[in-house]
PDB file of C-alpha atoms in Angstrom:
ATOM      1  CA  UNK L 154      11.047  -6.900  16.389  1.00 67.00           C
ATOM      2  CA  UNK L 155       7.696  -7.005  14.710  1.00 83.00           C
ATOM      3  CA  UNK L 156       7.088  -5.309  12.007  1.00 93.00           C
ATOM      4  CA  UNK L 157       3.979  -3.071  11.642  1.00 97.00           C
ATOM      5  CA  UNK L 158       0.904  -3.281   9.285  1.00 98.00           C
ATOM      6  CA  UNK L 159      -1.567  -0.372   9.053  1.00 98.00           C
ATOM      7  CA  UNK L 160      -4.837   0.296   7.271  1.00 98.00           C
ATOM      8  CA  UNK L 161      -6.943   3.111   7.204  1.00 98.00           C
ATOM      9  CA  UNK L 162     -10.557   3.374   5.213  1.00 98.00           C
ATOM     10  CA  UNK L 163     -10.512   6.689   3.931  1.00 98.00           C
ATOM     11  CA  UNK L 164     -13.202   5.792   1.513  1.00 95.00           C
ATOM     12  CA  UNK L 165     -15.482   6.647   4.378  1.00 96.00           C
ATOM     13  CA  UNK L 166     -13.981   9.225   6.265  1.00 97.00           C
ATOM     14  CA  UNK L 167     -15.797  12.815   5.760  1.00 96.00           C
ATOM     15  CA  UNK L 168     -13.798  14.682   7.946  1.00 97.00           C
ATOM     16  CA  UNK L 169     -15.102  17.737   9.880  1.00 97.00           C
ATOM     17  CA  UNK L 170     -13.184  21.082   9.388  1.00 98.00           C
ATOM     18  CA  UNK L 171     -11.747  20.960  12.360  1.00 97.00           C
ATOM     19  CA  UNK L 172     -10.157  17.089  11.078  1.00 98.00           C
ATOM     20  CA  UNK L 173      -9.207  18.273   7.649  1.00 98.00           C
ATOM     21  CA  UNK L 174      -7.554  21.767   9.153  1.00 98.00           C
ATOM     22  CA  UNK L 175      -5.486  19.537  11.914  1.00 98.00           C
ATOM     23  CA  UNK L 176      -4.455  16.668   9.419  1.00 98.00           C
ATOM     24  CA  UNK L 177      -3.262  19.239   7.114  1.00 98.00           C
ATOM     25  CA  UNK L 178      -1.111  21.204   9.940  1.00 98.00           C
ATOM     26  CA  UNK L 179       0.362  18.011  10.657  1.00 98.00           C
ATOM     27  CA  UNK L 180       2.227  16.900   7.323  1.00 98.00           C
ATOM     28  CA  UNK L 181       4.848  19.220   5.567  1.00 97.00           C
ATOM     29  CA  UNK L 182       4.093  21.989   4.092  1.00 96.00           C
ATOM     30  CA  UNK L 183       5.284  20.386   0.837  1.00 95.00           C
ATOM     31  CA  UNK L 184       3.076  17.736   0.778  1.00 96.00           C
ATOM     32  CA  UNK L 185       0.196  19.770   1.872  1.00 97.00           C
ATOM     33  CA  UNK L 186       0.550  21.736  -1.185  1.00 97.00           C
ATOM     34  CA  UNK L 187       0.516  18.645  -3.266  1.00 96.00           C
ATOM     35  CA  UNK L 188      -2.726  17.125  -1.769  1.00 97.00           C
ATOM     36  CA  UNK L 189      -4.155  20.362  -2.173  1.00 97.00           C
ATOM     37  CA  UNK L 190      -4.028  20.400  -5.674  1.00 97.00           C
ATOM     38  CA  UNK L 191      -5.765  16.864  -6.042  1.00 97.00           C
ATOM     39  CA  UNK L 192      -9.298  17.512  -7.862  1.00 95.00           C
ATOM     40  CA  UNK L 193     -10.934  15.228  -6.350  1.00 95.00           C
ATOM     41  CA  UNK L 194     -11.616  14.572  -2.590  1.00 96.00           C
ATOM     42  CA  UNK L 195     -11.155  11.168  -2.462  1.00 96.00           C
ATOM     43  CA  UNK L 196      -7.777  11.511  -3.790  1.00 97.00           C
ATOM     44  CA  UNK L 197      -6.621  14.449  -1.736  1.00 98.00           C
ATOM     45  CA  UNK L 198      -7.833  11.740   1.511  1.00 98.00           C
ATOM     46  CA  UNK L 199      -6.389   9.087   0.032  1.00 98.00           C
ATOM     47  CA  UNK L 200      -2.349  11.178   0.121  1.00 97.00           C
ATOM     48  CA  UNK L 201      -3.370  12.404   3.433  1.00 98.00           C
ATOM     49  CA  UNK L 202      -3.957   9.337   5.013  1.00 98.00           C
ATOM     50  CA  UNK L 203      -0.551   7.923   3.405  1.00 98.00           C
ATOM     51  CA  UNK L 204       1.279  10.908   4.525  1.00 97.00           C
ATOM     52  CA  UNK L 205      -0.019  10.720   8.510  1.00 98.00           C
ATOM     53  CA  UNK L 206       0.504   7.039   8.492  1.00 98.00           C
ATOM     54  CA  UNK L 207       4.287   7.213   7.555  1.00 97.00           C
ATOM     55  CA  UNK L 208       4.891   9.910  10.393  1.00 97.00           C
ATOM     56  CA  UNK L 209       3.250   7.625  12.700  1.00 98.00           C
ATOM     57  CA  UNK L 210       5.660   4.895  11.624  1.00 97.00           C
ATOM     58  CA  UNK L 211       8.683   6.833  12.147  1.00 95.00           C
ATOM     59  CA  UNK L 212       7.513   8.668  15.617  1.00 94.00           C
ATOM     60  CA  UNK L 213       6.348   5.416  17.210  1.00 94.00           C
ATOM     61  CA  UNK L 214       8.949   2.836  15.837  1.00 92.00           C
ATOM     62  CA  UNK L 215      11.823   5.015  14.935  1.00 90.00           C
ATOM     63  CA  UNK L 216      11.681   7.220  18.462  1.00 90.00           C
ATOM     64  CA  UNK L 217      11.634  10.455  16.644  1.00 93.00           C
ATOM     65  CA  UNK L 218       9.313  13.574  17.532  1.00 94.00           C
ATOM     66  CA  UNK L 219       6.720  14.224  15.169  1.00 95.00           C
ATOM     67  CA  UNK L 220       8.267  17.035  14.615  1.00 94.00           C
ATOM     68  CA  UNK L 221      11.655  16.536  14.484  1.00 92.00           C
ATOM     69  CA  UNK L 222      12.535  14.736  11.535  1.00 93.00           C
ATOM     70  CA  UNK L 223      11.851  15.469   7.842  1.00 93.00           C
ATOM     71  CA  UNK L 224      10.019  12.905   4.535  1.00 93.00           C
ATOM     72  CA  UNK L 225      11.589  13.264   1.199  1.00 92.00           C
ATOM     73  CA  UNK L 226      10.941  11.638  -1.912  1.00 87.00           C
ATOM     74  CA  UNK L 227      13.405   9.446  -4.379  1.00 84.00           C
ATOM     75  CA  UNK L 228      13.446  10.648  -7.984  1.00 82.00           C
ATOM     76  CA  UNK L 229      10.720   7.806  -8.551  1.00 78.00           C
ATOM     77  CA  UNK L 230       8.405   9.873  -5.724  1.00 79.00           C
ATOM     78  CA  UNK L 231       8.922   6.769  -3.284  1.00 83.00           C
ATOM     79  CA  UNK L 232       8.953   8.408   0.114  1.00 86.00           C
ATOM     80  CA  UNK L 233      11.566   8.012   2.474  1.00 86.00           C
ATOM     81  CA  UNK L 234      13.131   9.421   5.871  1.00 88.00           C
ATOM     82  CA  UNK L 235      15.565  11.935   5.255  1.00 85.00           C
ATOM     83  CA  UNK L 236      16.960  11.239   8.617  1.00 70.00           C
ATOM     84  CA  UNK L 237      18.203   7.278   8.565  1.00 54.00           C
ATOM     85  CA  UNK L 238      19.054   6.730  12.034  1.00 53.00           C
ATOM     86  CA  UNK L 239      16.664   6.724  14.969  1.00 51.00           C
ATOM     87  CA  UNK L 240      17.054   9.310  17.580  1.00 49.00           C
ATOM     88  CA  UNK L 241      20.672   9.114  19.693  1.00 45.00           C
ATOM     89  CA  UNK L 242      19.533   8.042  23.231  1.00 44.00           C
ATOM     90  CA  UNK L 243      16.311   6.335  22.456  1.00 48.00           C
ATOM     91  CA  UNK L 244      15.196   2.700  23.264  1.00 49.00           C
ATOM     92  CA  UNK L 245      14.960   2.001  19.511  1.00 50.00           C
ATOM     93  CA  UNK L 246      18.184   1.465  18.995  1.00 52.00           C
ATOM     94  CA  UNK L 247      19.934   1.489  15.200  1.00 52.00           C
ATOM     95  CA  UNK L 248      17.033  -0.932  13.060  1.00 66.00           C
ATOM     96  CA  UNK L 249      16.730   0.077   9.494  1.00 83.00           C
ATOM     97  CA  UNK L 250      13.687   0.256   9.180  1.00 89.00           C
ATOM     98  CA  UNK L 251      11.792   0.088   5.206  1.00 93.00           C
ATOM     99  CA  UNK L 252       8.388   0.925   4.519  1.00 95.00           C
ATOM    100  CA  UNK L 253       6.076   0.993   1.763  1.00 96.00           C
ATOM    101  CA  UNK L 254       2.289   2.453   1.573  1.00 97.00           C
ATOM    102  CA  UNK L 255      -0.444   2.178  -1.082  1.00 97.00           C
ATOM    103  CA  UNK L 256      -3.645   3.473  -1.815  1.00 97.00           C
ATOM    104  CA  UNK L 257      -6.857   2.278  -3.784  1.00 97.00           C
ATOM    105  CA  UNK L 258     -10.369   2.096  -3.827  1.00 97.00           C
ATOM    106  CA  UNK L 259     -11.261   2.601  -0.099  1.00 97.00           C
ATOM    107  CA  UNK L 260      -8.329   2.126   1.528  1.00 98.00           C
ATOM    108  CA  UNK L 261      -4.716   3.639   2.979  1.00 98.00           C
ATOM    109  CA  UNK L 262      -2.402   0.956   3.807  1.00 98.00           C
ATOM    110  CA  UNK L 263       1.187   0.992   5.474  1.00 98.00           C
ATOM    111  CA  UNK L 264       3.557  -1.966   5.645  1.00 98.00           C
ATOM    112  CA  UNK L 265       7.170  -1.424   7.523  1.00 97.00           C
ATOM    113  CA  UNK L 266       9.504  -3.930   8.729  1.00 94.00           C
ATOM    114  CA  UNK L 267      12.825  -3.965  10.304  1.00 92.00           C
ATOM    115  CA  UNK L 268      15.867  -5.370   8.448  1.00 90.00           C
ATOM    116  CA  UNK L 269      13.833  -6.281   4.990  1.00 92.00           C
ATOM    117  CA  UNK L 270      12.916  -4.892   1.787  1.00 94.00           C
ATOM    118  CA  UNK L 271       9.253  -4.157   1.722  1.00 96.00           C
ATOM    119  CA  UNK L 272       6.635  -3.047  -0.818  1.00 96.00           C
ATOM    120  CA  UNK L 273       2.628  -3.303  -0.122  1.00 98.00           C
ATOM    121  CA  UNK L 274       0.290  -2.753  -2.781  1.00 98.00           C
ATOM    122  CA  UNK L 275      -4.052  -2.802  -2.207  1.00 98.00           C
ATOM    123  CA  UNK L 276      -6.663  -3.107  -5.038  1.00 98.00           C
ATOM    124  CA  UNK L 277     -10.499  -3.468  -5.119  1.00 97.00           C
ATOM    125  CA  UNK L 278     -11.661  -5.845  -7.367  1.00 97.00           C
ATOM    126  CA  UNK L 279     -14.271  -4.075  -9.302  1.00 95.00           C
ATOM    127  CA  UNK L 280     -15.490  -4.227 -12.803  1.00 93.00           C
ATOM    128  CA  UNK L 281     -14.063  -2.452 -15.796  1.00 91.00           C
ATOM    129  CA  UNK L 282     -15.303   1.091 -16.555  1.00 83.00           C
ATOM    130  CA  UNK L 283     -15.885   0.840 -20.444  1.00 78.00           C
ATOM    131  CA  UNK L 284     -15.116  -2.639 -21.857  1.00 86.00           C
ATOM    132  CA  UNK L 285     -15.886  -6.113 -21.202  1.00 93.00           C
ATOM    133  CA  UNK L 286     -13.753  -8.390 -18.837  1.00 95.00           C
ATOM    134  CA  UNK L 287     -12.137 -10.251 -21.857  1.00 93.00           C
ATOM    135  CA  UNK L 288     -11.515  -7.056 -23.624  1.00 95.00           C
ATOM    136  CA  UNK L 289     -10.221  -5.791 -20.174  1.00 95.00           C
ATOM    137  CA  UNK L 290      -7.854  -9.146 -20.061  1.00 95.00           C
ATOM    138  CA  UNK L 291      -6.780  -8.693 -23.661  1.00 94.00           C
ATOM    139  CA  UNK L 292      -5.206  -5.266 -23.007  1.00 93.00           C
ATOM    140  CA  UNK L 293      -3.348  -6.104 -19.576  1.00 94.00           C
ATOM    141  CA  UNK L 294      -2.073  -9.464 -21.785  1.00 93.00           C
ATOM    142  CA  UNK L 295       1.866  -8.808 -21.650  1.00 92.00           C
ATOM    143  CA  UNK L 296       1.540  -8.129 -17.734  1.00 93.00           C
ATOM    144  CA  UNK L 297       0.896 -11.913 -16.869  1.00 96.00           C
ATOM    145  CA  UNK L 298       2.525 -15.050 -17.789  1.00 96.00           C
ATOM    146  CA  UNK L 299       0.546 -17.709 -19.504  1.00 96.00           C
ATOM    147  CA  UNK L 300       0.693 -19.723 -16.581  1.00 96.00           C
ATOM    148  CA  UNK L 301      -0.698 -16.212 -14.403  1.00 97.00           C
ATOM    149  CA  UNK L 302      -3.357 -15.999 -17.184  1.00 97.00           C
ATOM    150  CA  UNK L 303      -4.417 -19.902 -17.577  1.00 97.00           C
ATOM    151  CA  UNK L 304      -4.803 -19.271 -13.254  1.00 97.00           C
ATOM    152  CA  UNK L 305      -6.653 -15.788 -13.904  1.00 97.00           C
ATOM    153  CA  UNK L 306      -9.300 -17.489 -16.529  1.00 96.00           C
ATOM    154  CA  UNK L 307      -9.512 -20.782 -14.570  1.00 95.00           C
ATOM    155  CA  UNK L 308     -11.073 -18.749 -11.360  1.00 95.00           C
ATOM    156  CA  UNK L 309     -14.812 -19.377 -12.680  1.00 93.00           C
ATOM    157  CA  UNK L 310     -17.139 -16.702 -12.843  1.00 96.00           C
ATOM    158  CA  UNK L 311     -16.227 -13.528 -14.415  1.00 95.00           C
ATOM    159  CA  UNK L 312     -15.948 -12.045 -11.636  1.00 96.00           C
ATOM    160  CA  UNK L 313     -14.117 -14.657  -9.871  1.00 97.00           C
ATOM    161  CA  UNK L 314     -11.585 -13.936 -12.412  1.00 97.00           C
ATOM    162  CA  UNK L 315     -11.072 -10.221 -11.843  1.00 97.00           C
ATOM    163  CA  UNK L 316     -10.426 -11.366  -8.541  1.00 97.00           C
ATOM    164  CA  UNK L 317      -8.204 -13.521  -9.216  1.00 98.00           C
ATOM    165  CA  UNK L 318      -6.281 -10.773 -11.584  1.00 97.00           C
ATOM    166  CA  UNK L 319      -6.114  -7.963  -8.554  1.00 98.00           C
ATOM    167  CA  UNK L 320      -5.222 -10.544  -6.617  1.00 98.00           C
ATOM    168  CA  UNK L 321      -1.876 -11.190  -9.283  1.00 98.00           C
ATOM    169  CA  UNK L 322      -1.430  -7.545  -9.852  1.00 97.00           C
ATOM    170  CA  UNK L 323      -1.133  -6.689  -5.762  1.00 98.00           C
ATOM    171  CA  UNK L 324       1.285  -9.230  -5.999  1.00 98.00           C
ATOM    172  CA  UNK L 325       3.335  -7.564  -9.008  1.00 96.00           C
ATOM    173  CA  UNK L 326       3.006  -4.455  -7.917  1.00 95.00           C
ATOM    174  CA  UNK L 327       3.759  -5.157  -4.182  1.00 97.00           C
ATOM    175  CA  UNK L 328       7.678  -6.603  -6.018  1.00 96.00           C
ATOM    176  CA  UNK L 329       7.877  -3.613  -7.702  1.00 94.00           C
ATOM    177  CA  UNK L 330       7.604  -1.023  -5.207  1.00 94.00           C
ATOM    178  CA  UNK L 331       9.627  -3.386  -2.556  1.00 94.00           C
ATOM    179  CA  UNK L 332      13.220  -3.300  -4.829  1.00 91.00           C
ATOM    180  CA  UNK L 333      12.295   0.337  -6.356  1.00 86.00           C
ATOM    181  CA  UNK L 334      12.416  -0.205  -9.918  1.00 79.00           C
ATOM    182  CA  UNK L 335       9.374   2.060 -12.329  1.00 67.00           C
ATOM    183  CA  UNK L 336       7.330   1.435 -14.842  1.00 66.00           C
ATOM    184  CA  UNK L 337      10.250   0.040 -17.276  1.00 75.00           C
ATOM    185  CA  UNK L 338      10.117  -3.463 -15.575  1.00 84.00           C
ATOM    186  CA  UNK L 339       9.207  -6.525 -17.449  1.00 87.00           C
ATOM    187  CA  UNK L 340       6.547  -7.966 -15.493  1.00 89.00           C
ATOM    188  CA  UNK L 341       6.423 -11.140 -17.596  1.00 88.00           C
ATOM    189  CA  UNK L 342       9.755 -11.748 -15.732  1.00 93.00           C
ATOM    190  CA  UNK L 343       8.079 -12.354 -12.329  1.00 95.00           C
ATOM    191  CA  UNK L 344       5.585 -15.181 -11.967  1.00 97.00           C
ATOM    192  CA  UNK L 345       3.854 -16.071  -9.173  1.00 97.00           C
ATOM    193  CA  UNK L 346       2.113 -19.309  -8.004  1.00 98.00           C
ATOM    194  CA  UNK L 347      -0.158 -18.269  -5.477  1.00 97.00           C
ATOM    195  CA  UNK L 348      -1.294 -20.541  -2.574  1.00 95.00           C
ATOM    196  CA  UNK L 349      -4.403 -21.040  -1.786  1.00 95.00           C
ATOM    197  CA  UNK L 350      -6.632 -20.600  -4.340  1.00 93.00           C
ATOM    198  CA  UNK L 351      -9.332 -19.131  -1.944  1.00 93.00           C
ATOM    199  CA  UNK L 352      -8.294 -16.767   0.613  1.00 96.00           C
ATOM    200  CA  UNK L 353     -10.929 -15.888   3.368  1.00 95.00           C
ATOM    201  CA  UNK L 354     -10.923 -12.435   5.185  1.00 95.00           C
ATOM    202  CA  UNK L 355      -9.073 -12.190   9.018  1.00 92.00           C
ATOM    203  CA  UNK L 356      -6.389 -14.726   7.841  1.00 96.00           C
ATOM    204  CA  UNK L 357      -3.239 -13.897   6.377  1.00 97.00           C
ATOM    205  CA  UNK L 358      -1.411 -16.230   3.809  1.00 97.00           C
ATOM    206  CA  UNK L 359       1.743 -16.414   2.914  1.00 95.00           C
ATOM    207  CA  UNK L 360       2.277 -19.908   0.899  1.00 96.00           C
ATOM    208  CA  UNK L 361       2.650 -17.819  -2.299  1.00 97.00           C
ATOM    209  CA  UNK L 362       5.888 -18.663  -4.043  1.00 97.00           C
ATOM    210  CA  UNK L 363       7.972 -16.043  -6.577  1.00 97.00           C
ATOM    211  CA  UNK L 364       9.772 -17.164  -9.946  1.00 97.00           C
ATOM    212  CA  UNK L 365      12.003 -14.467 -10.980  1.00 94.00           C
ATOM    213  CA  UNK L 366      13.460 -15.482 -14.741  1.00 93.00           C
ATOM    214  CA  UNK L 367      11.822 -18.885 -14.049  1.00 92.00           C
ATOM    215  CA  UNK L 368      13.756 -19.432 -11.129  1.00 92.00           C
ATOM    216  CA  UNK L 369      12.496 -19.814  -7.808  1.00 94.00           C
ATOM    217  CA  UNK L 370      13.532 -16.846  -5.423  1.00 91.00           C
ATOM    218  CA  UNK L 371      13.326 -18.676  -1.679  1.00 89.00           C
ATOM    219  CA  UNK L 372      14.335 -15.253   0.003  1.00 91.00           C
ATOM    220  CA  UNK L 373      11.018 -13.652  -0.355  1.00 96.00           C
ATOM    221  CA  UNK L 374       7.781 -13.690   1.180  1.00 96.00           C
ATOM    222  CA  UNK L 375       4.428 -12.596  -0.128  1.00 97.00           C
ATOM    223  CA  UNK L 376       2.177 -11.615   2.700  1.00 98.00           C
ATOM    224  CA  UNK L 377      -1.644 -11.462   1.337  1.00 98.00           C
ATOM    225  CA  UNK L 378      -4.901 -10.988   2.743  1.00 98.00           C
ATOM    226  CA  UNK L 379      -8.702  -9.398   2.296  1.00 98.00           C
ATOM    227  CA  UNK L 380      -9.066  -6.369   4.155  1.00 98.00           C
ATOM    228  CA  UNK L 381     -12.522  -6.843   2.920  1.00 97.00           C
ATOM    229  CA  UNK L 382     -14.076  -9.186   0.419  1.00 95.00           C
ATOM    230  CA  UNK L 383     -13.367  -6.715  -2.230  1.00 96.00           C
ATOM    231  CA  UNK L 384     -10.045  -5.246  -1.063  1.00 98.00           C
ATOM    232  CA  UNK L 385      -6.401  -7.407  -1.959  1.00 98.00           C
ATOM    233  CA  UNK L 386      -3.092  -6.415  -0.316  1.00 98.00           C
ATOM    234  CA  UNK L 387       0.177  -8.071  -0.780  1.00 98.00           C
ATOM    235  CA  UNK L 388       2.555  -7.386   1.249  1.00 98.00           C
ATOM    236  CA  UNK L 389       6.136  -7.876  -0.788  1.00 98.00           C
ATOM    237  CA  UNK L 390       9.109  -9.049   2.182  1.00 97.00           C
ATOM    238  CA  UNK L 391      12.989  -9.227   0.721  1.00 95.00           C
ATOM    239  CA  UNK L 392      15.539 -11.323   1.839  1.00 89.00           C
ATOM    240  CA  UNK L 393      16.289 -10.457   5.472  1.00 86.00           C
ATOM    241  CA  UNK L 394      19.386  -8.732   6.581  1.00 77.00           C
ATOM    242  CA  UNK L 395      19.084 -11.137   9.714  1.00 66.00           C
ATOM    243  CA  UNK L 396      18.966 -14.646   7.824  1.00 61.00           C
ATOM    244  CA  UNK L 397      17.575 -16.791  10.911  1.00 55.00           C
ATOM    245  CA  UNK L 398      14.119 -17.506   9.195  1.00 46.00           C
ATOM    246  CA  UNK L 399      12.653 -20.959   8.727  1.00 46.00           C
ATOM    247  CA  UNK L 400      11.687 -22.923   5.746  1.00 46.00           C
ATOM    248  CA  UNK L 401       8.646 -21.048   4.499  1.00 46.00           C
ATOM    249  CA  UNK L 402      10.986 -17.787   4.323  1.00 46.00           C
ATOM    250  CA  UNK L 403       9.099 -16.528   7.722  1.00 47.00           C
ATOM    251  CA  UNK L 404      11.140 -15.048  10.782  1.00 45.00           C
ATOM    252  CA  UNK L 405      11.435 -17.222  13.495  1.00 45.00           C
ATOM    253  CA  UNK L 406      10.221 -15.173  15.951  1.00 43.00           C
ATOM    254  CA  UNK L 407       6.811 -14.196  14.466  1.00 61.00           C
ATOM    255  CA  UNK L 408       4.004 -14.949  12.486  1.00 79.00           C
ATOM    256  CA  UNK L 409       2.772 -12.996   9.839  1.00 87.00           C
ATOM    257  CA  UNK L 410       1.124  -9.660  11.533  1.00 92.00           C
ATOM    258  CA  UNK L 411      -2.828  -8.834  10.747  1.00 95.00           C
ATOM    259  CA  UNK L 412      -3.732  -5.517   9.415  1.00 98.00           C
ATOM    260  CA  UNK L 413      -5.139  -2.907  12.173  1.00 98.00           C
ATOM    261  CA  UNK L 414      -7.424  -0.974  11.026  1.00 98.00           C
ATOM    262  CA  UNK L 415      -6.901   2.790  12.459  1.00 98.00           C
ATOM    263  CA  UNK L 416      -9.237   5.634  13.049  1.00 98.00           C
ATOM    264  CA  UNK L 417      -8.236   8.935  12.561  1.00 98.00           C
ATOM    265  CA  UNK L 418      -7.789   9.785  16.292  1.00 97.00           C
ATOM    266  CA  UNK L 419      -5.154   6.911  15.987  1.00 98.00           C
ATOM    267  CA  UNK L 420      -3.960   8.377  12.651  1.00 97.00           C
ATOM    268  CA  UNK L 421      -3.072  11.623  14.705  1.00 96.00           C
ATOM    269  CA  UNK L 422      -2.609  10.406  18.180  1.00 94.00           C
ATOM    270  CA  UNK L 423       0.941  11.682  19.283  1.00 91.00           C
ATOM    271  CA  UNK L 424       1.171  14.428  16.382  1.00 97.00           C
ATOM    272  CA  UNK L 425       2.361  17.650  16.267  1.00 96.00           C
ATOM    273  CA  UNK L 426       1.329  20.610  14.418  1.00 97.00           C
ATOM    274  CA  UNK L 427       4.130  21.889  11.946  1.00 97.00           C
ATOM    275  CA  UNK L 428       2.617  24.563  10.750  1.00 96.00           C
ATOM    276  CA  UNK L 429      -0.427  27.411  11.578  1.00 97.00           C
ATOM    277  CA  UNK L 430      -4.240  26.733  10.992  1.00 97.00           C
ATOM    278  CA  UNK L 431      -5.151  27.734   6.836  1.00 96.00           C
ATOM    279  CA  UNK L 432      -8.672  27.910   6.865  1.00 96.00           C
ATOM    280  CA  UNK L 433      -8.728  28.303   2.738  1.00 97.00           C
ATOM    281  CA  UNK L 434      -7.639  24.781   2.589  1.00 97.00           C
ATOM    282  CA  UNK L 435     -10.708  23.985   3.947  1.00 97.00           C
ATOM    283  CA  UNK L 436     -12.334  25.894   1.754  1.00 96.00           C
ATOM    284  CA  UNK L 437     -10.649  23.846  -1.251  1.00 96.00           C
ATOM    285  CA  UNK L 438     -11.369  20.709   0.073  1.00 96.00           C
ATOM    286  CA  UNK L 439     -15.014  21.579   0.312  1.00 95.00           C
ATOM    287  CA  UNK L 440     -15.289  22.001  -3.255  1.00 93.00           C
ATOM    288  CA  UNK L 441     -13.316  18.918  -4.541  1.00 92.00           C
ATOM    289  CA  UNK L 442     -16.000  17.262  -2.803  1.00 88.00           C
ATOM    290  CA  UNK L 443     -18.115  18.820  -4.650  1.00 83.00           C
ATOM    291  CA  UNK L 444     -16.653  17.812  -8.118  1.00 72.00           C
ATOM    292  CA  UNK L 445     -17.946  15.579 -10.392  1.00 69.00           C
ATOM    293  CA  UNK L 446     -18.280  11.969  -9.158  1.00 59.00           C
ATOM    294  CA  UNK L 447     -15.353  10.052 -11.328  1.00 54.00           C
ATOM    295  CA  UNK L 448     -16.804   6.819 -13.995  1.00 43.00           C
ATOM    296  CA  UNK L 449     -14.311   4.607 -11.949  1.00 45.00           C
ATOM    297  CA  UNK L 450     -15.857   5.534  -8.623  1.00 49.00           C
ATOM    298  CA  UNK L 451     -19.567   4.205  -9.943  1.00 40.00           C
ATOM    299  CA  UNK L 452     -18.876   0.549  -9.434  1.00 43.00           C
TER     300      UNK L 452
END
């Protein structure tokens, strides 16, 4: 079974009304409430976006209705299904399914696959807001190893080396988020030698190799690719529950899936309202968008 990879550009989505009023009917109520008090739009869209694309997950892989199951959050806010098992008589039979999204700059992504671990993480390279790029470097120093940071300053230009860093940090954080652990992790214990050194956008890689304590961890795969020449994702894949993979650490039976980029029709496509129309939501979202424009957004 393939597992499924998702992306959604809510950087330039300006929903109508009747969008925003439907998306919002179409998570729980819970979460509605929390995007609503987001200040600014592109925030609120981003959690939206996240929310409808694990729903889709679970409806079209797990065989539940859209409205019959319920998303809950660990003490570390990582959502899950509250629900484990896929519907009784369905064709999806028992899979355990794990899933991971992320959200950053202009993008919503989803990563899910049967019978692994699996964390995702997106960044857009762009420029720091207030200091230099080796003043920038200088304060993330204890989150690379020297061998990360002789790659990271090697890349060329200065901006070839912030590249290079999101491309590391995607990678870091894609670990993270894939076994669970917060912001108490060591990331000078993970160290990874990425392969190639140039990646080029509608390919996906996944030479990349993991040291964890200096010790090679063959399990796992690192998925990346560009969803855009300024947008990273890793895709973080633990050791598999079924162990008939080949050499590189890849399932047998499949290559490494592309990201599909969704619209929001696709986004909603098979939903179900949960609860009635709010029209003051709209109202609310109309004037985040009208909030100041954020420092980090003027890139």
């Amino acid at each position: 079974m393939e597992g499924v990879r998702w992306a959604f550009r809510y950087g330039s989505w300006s929903p109508a009304r009747s969008d925003w009023l439907l998306a919002a009917r179409c998570v729980q109520r819970e979460e509605k409430e929390r995007i609503g008090q987001f200040v600014f739009a592109k925030d609120a869209k981003s959690a939206m976006a996240g929310r409808l694309l694990i729903r889709k997950l679970v409806c079209e892989k797990m065989g539940f209705a859209w409205d019959g199951f319920r998303l809950e959050r660990t003490p570390r806010g990582k959502p899950y299904l509250a629900h484990p098992l896929p519907a009784p008589d369905s064709a999806f039979g028992h899979t355990h399914w794990s899933f991971n999204v992320s959200h950053q700059g202009n993008y919503a992504v989803l990563a899910a696959e049967p019978g692994r671990q699996v964390g995702v993480d997106v960044m857009k390279t762009t420029r720091p807001g207030s200091s230099s790029v080796k003043e920038f470097f200088h304060l993330m120093t204890r989150q690379f190893t020297e061998l990360e940071w002789s790659r990271i300053q090697s890349a060329g230009s200065s901006w070839d080396q912030l590249d290079m860093f999101y491309r590391h940090w995607t990678l870091k954080e894609s670990f993270i988020k894939a076994i669970g652990t917060g912001l108490g992790f060591n990331l000078q214990r993970v160290e990874f030698h990425v392969t190639p050194n140039e990646m080029q956008e509608g390919q996906v890689y996944w030479q990349t190799r993991m040291y964890l304590d200096e010790e090679e961890e063959e399990g796992w795969t690192f998925e990346e690719c560009l969803l855009d020449k300024h947008h990273h994702v890793a895709v973080a894949l633990g050791k598999p529950e079924n162990p008939t993979t080949n050499d590189a650490g890849i399932s047998s039976w499949t290559t490494p899936p592309k990201f599909t980029l969704l619209s929001f029709s696709d986004l909603i496509s098979g939903a179900t309202p949960l609860s009635d129309e709010d029209p003051a939501y709209w109202e609310s979202f109309q004037r985040k968008q009208e909030a100041p424009v954020r420092q980090s957004e003027i890139q």
